Amino acid sequence: GDSVTQMEGPVTLSEEAFLTINCTYTATGYPSLFWYVQYPGEGLQLLLKATKADDKGSNKGFEATYRKETTSFHLEKGSVQVSDSAVYFCALSRPGAQKLVFGQGTRLTINP
Amino acid sequence: ETGVTQTPRHLVMGMTNKKSLKCEQHLGHNAMYWYKQSAKKPLELMFVYSLEERVENNSVPSRFSPECPNSSHLFLHLHTLQPEDSALYLCASSPTSAGEELGTQYFGPGTRLTVL
């Protein structure tokens, strides 16, 4: 079945460091790919998405590129801030499907 | 009010109580979802409603009973819960028609449930 695997957390970085959170997926066909973020005490918010191969999703300085050849959708940010501390979830949905398949989440802590 | 709202935000209940969680979406979506988020566990999809019909029920114990009276409202009725049911319960909604937004879910802030 479909699945999403994220790098194990927690991840701790200093402010202004470069961030990569790895995400790989297994799915038939051409799924849409998503990154969601959950700030402390809140629900999940859509951060960015990509719907076809080689698409790049971007928002708030974060980027992720849909790589079909490596079945990956790694999240990157060039310079993180303390306010980026949160849990990040990678997810996929198959075309025409309503269900999202989530990874296990990666907790990110940014120290000043 | 916009987006997806959930009430109450926090709930403490005993094992013999009956309570309900409420979710409301103001996005014009036709699908709604209940998720359970426990510490150190992946997000668990509990129920899916599409056009007010339940289309998925992921082996959830009968002490959780969903209700979707219309496309904007979703309830989760709780009775005789166990302490291990303590978790954050998240509601989400999504469109069902084709287009860029298909497959994108929008989440509420969650209800933090503690069962004593």
Short mmCIF file of C-alpha atoms in Angstrom, two decimals:
data_model
loop_
_atom_site.label_atom_id
_atom_site.label_comp_id
_atom_site.label_asym_id
_atom_site.label_seq_id
_atom_site.Cartn_x
_atom_site.Cartn_y
_atom_site.Cartn_z
CA GLY A 1 0.00 0.00 0.00
CA ASP A 2 0.91 3.68 -0.09
CA SER A 3 3.34 4.91 2.54
CA VAL A 4 5.44 7.93 3.51
CA THR A 5 8.73 7.77 5.38
CA GLN A 6 10.30 10.81 7.03
CA MET A 7 13.65 11.21 8.68
CA GLU A 8 13.68 10.45 12.35
CA GLY A 9 13.55 13.37 14.70
CA PRO A 10 13.93 15.30 16.76
CA VAL A 11 16.03 17.75 14.77
CA THR A 12 17.72 20.61 16.61
CA LEU A 13 19.40 23.48 14.77
CA SER A 14 20.69 26.95 15.51
CA GLU A 15 18.99 30.02 14.08
CA GLU A 16 20.02 30.80 10.47
CA ALA A 17 21.13 27.22 9.83
CA PHE A 18 20.16 25.35 6.65
CA LEU A 19 17.36 22.85 7.07
CA THR A 20 16.62 19.61 5.23
CA ILE A 21 13.94 17.16 6.32
CA ASN A 22 13.93 14.06 4.15
CA CYS A 23 10.73 12.48 2.88
CA THR A 24 10.35 9.49 0.57
CA TYR A 25 7.16 7.81 -0.54
CA THR A 26 5.79 4.61 -1.99
CA ALA A 27 2.68 4.88 -4.14
CA THR A 28 1.24 3.67 -7.40
CA GLY A 29 0.56 6.23 -10.08
CA TYR A 30 1.27 9.92 -9.61
CA PRO A 31 0.30 11.09 -6.15
CA SER A 32 0.12 14.68 -4.97
CA LEU A 33 2.65 15.47 -2.25
CA PHE A 34 2.27 17.77 0.73
CA TRP A 35 4.11 19.21 3.69
CA TYR A 36 2.02 20.13 6.71
CA VAL A 37 3.29 21.95 9.81
CA GLN A 38 1.95 21.76 13.35
CA TYR A 39 2.94 24.54 15.73
CA PRO A 40 2.70 23.87 19.48
CA GLY A 41 -0.90 23.63 20.67
CA GLU A 42 -2.38 23.88 17.18
CA GLY A 43 -3.75 21.71 14.38
CA LEU A 44 -1.95 20.94 11.13
CA GLN A 45 -1.53 23.69 8.55
CA LEU A 46 -0.75 23.13 4.89
CA LEU A 47 2.76 24.46 4.28
CA LEU A 48 3.23 23.60 0.60
CA LYS A 49 2.31 21.05 -2.01
CA ALA A 50 3.22 19.74 -5.47
CA THR A 51 0.92 17.85 -7.78
CA LYS A 52 3.22 16.53 -10.51
CA ALA A 53 6.80 15.49 -11.12
CA ASP A 54 9.42 18.27 -11.04
CA ASP A 55 6.94 20.72 -9.51
CA LYS A 56 8.39 22.84 -6.71
CA GLY A 57 6.16 23.87 -3.85
CA SER A 58 7.21 26.89 -1.80
CA ASN A 59 5.90 28.96 1.09
CA LYS A 60 7.39 31.05 3.93
CA GLY A 61 10.93 30.38 2.67
CA PHE A 62 10.41 26.59 2.61
CA GLU A 63 10.73 24.63 -0.61
CA ALA A 64 10.25 21.04 -1.74
CA THR A 65 10.62 19.51 -5.20
CA TYR A 66 8.63 16.50 -6.39
CA ARG A 67 11.26 14.00 -7.56
CA LYS A 68 9.64 11.04 -9.28
CA GLU A 69 12.92 9.29 -10.06
CA THR A 70 13.90 9.14 -6.39
CA THR A 71 10.31 9.13 -5.03
CA SER A 72 11.24 11.98 -2.73
CA PHE A 73 9.88 15.33 -1.56
CA HIS A 74 12.51 16.73 0.79
CA LEU A 75 11.73 19.94 2.68
CA GLU A 76 14.40 22.66 2.69
CA LYS A 77 14.87 26.14 4.08
CA GLY A 78 17.98 28.23 3.68
CA SER A 79 17.91 30.05 7.02
CA VAL A 80 15.65 28.85 9.82
CA GLN A 81 14.18 31.00 12.57
CA VAL A 82 13.12 30.21 16.13
CA SER A 83 9.52 30.59 14.97
CA ASP A 84 9.98 27.59 12.63
CA SER A 85 10.07 25.27 15.64
CA ALA A 86 7.22 22.84 15.04
CA VAL A 87 6.39 19.31 13.90
CA TYR A 88 6.55 18.78 10.13
CA PHE A 89 4.51 16.10 8.35
CA CYS A 90 5.04 14.83 4.82
CA ALA A 91 1.94 13.36 3.16
CA LEU A 92 0.60 12.06 -0.13
CA SER A 93 -2.77 11.61 -1.78
CA ARG A 94 -3.50 9.50 -4.82
CA PRO A 95 -5.27 11.08 -7.81
CA GLY A 96 -8.99 11.22 -7.21
CA ALA A 97 -8.60 9.99 -3.64
CA GLN A 98 -9.62 11.96 -0.59
CA LYS A 99 -7.39 10.19 1.89
CA LEU A 100 -4.04 11.59 2.94
CA VAL A 101 -1.27 9.19 3.92
CA PHE A 102 0.99 10.85 6.49
CA GLY A 103 4.54 10.24 7.55
CA GLN A 104 5.26 9.97 11.25
CA GLY A 105 6.24 13.64 11.64
CA THR A 106 9.59 15.26 12.41
CA ARG A 107 9.93 17.56 15.41
CA LEU A 108 12.14 20.57 14.67
CA THR A 109 13.58 22.81 17.38
CA ILE A 110 15.47 25.98 16.50
CA ASN A 111 17.67 27.50 19.19
CA PRO A 112 18.49 31.23 19.21
CA GLU B 1 -15.50 32.92 11.08
CA THR B 2 -13.35 31.21 8.48
CA GLY B 3 -11.63 27.85 8.13
CA VAL B 4 -12.26 24.86 10.37
CA THR B 5 -13.27 25.35 13.98
CA GLN B 6 -13.45 22.80 16.78
CA THR B 7 -15.11 22.95 20.18
CA PRO B 8 -14.29 22.48 22.92
CA ARG B 9 -10.54 23.05 22.71
CA HIS B 10 -9.95 21.11 25.92
CA LEU B 11 -12.06 18.41 27.55
CA VAL B 12 -11.55 16.35 30.68
CA MET B 13 -13.97 13.49 31.24
CA GLY B 14 -14.40 10.46 33.41
CA MET B 15 -14.73 6.98 31.97
CA THR B 16 -18.48 6.89 32.57
CA ASN B 17 -19.24 10.28 31.01
CA LYS B 18 -20.81 10.99 27.63
CA LYS B 19 -19.57 13.99 25.72
CA SER B 20 -19.43 15.24 22.14
CA LEU B 21 -16.79 16.99 20.08
CA LYS B 22 -17.95 19.44 17.44
CA CYS B 23 -16.33 20.49 14.18
CA GLU B 24 -17.55 23.14 11.78
CA GLN B 25 -16.08 24.14 8.45
CA HIS B 26 -16.73 27.39 6.58
CA LEU B 27 -14.89 26.47 3.39
CA GLY B 28 -17.72 24.99 1.32
CA HIS B 29 -16.10 21.54 1.38
CA ASN B 30 -17.98 18.26 1.03
CA ALA B 31 -15.66 15.88 2.85
CA MET B 32 -14.83 15.84 6.55
CA TYR B 33 -12.47 13.73 8.65
CA TRP B 34 -11.69 12.79 12.24
CA TYR B 35 -8.10 12.02 13.22
CA LYS B 36 -6.56 10.94 16.50
CA GLN B 37 -3.11 12.22 17.41
CA SER B 38 -1.43 10.52 20.36
CA ALA B 39 2.03 11.22 21.72
CA LYS B 40 4.76 9.27 19.93
CA LYS B 41 2.31 7.68 17.45
CA PRO B 42 1.55 8.49 13.81
CA LEU B 43 -1.58 10.43 12.98
CA GLU B 44 -4.51 7.98 12.87
CA LEU B 45 -7.41 8.49 10.48
CA MET B 46 -10.62 7.50 12.28
CA PHE B 47 -13.55 8.41 10.04
CA VAL B 48 -14.20 9.96 6.63
CA TYR B 49 -17.48 11.51 5.51
CA SER B 50 -18.09 12.49 1.92
CA LEU B 51 -21.30 14.28 0.99
CA GLU B 52 -22.58 13.42 4.48
CA GLU B 53 -22.09 9.68 4.01
CA ARG B 54 -19.53 7.75 6.02
CA VAL B 55 -17.07 6.31 3.52
CA GLU B 56 -14.40 5.08 5.89
CA ASN B 57 -14.30 3.69 9.39
CA ASN B 58 -10.84 2.51 10.32
CA SER B 59 -11.60 -0.17 12.92
CA VAL B 60 -12.47 2.44 15.50
CA PRO B 61 -14.01 1.15 18.76
CA SER B 62 -17.74 1.66 19.06
CA ARG B 63 -17.27 3.98 22.04
CA PHE B 64 -16.53 6.60 19.34
CA SER B 65 -19.61 7.44 17.29
CA PRO B 66 -19.43 10.01 14.47
CA GLU B 67 -22.31 12.05 13.13
CA CYS B 68 -22.42 14.30 10.06
CA PRO B 69 -25.81 16.08 9.90
CA ASN B 70 -24.76 18.29 6.97
CA SER B 71 -21.66 19.07 4.96
CA SER B 72 -20.56 21.86 7.34
CA HIS B 73 -20.80 20.01 10.65
CA LEU B 74 -19.20 16.90 12.07
CA PHE B 75 -19.55 15.49 15.57
CA LEU B 76 -17.74 12.80 17.49
CA HIS B 77 -19.83 11.35 20.30
CA LEU B 78 -17.85 9.80 23.12
CA HIS B 79 -19.03 7.33 25.77
CA THR B 80 -17.36 5.01 28.27
CA LEU B 81 -13.90 5.99 27.10
CA GLN B 82 -10.65 4.57 28.42
CA PRO B 83 -7.59 6.48 29.66
CA GLU B 84 -5.69 5.39 26.52
CA ASP B 85 -8.20 7.40 24.47
CA SER B 86 -6.60 10.58 25.81
CA ALA B 87 -5.23 12.38 22.77
CA LEU B 88 -5.62 15.37 20.47
CA TYR B 89 -8.62 14.87 18.18
CA LEU B 90 -8.32 16.72 14.91
CA CYS B 91 -11.02 17.49 12.41
CA ALA B 92 -10.30 18.28 8.78
CA SER B 93 -12.23 19.09 5.62
CA SER B 94 -11.49 18.95 1.91
CA PRO B 95 -13.21 19.55 -1.41
CA THR B 96 -14.51 16.58 -3.37
CA SER B 97 -14.67 18.12 -6.82
CA ALA B 98 -11.78 17.88 -9.27
CA GLY B 99 -9.30 20.71 -9.37
CA GLU B 100 -6.11 21.92 -7.74
CA GLU B 101 -7.48 21.65 -4.24
CA LEU B 102 -8.52 17.99 -4.54
CA GLY B 103 -6.66 15.97 -1.96
CA THR B 104 -5.76 19.03 0.15
CA GLN B 105 -7.14 18.88 3.67
CA TYR B 106 -7.64 21.81 6.01
CA PHE B 107 -7.40 21.13 9.72
CA GLY B 108 -9.01 22.57 12.80
CA PRO B 109 -6.99 23.36 15.95
CA GLY B 110 -8.03 20.13 17.66
CA THR B 111 -9.66 19.14 20.94
CA ARG B 112 -7.27 18.02 23.66
CA LEU B 113 -9.10 15.17 25.42
CA THR B 114 -8.08 13.76 28.78
CA VAL B 115 -9.88 10.69 30.12
CA LEU B 116 -9.48 10.13 33.85
#
